[in-house]
CSV table of C-alpha atoms in Angstrom, one decimal:
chain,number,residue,atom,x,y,z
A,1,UNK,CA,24.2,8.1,33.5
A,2,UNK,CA,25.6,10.2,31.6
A,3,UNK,CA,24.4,10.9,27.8
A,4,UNK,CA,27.2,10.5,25.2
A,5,UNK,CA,27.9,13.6,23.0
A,6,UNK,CA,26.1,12.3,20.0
A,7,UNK,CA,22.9,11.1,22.8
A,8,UNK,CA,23.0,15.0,23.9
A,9,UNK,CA,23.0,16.6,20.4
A,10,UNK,CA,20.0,14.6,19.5
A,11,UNK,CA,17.8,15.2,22.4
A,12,UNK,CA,18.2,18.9,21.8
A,13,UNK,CA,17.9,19.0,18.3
A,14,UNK,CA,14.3,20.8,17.1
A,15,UNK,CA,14.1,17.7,14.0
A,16,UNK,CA,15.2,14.8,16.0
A,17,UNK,CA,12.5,12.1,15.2
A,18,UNK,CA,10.9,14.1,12.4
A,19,UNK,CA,10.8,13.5,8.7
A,20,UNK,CA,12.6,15.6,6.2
A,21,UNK,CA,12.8,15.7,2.6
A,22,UNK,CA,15.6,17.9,0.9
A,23,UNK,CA,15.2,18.7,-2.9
A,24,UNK,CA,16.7,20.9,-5.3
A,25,UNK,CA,20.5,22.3,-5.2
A,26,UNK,CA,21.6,23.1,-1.7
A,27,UNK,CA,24.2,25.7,-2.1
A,28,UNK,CA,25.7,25.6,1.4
A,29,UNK,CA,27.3,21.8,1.0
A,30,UNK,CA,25.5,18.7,-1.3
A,31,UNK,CA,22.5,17.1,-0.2
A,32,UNK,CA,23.6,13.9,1.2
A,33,UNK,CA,26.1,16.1,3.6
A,34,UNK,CA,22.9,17.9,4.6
A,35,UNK,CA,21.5,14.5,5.0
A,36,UNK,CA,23.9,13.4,7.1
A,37,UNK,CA,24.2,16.2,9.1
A,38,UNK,CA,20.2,16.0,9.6
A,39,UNK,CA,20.6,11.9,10.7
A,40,UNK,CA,23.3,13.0,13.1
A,41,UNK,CA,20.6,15.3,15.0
A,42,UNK,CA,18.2,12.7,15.0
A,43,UNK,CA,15.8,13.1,11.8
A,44,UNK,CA,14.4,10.9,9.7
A,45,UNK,CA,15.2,11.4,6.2
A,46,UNK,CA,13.4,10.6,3.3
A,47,UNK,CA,13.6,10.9,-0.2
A,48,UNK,CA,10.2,11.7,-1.0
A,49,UNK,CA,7.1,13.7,0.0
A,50,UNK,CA,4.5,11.4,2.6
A,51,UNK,CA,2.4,11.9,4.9
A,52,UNK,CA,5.5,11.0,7.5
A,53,UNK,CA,7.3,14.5,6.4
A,54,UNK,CA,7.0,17.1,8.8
A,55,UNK,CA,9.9,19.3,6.8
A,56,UNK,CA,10.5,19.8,3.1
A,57,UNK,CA,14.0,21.7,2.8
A,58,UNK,CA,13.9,23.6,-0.1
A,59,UNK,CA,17.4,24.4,-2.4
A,60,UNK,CA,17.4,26.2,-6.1
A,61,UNK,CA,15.1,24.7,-8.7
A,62,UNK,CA,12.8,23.1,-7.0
A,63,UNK,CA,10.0,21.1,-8.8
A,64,UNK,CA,6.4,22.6,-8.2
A,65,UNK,CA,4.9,19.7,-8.4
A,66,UNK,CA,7.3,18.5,-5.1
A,67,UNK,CA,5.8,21.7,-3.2
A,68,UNK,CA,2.6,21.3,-4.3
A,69,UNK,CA,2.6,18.3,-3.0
A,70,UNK,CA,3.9,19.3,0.4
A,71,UNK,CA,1.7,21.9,0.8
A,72,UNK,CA,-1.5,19.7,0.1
A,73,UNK,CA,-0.3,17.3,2.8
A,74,UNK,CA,0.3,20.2,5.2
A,75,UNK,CA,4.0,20.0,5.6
A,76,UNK,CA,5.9,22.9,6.4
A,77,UNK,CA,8.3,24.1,4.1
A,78,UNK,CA,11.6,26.0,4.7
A,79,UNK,CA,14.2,27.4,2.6
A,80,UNK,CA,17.6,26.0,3.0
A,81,UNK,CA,18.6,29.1,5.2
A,82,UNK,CA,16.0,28.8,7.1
A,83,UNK,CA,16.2,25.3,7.8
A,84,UNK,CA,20.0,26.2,8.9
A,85,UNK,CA,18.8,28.6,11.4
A,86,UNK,CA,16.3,26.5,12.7
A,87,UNK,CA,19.8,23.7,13.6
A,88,UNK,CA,22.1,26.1,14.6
């Protein structure tokens, strides 16, 4: 059969079924459209840092505790752009 359009755009998306995090101010649109956007290709978002993250997205002001955090539980970190890129 077939995939639907939303079916396609999920198989071929590099987060579908991984966790991401978003924290601090996103400057290209506000988090929960980035949120959305990031359900729509298949991720699993979460609101905080776990052992289930594979991506923390980092915006402006980000806590240091947050990337500490991240960093001690090996997830990769990416700024917003680079997360972007990594979508597009």
């Amino acid at each position: 059969r077939t995939p639907l359009a939303a079916e396609a755009l999920t198989a071929m998306s590099p987060i579908s079924d991984k966790g991401v995090v978003f924290t601090g101010k996103m400057t290209t649109g506000s988090r929960s459209d980035l949120q959305a956007r990031a359900r729509a290709l298949g991720a699993r978002v979460q609101t905080a840092v776990s052992g289930a993250t594979d991506y923390l997205v980092c915006g402006e002001k980000v806590g240091a505790k947050k990337i500490a955090k991240a960093k001690a539980l090996g997830v990769q970190t990416l700024t917003e752009a680079e997360y972007l890129d990594m979508i597009e």
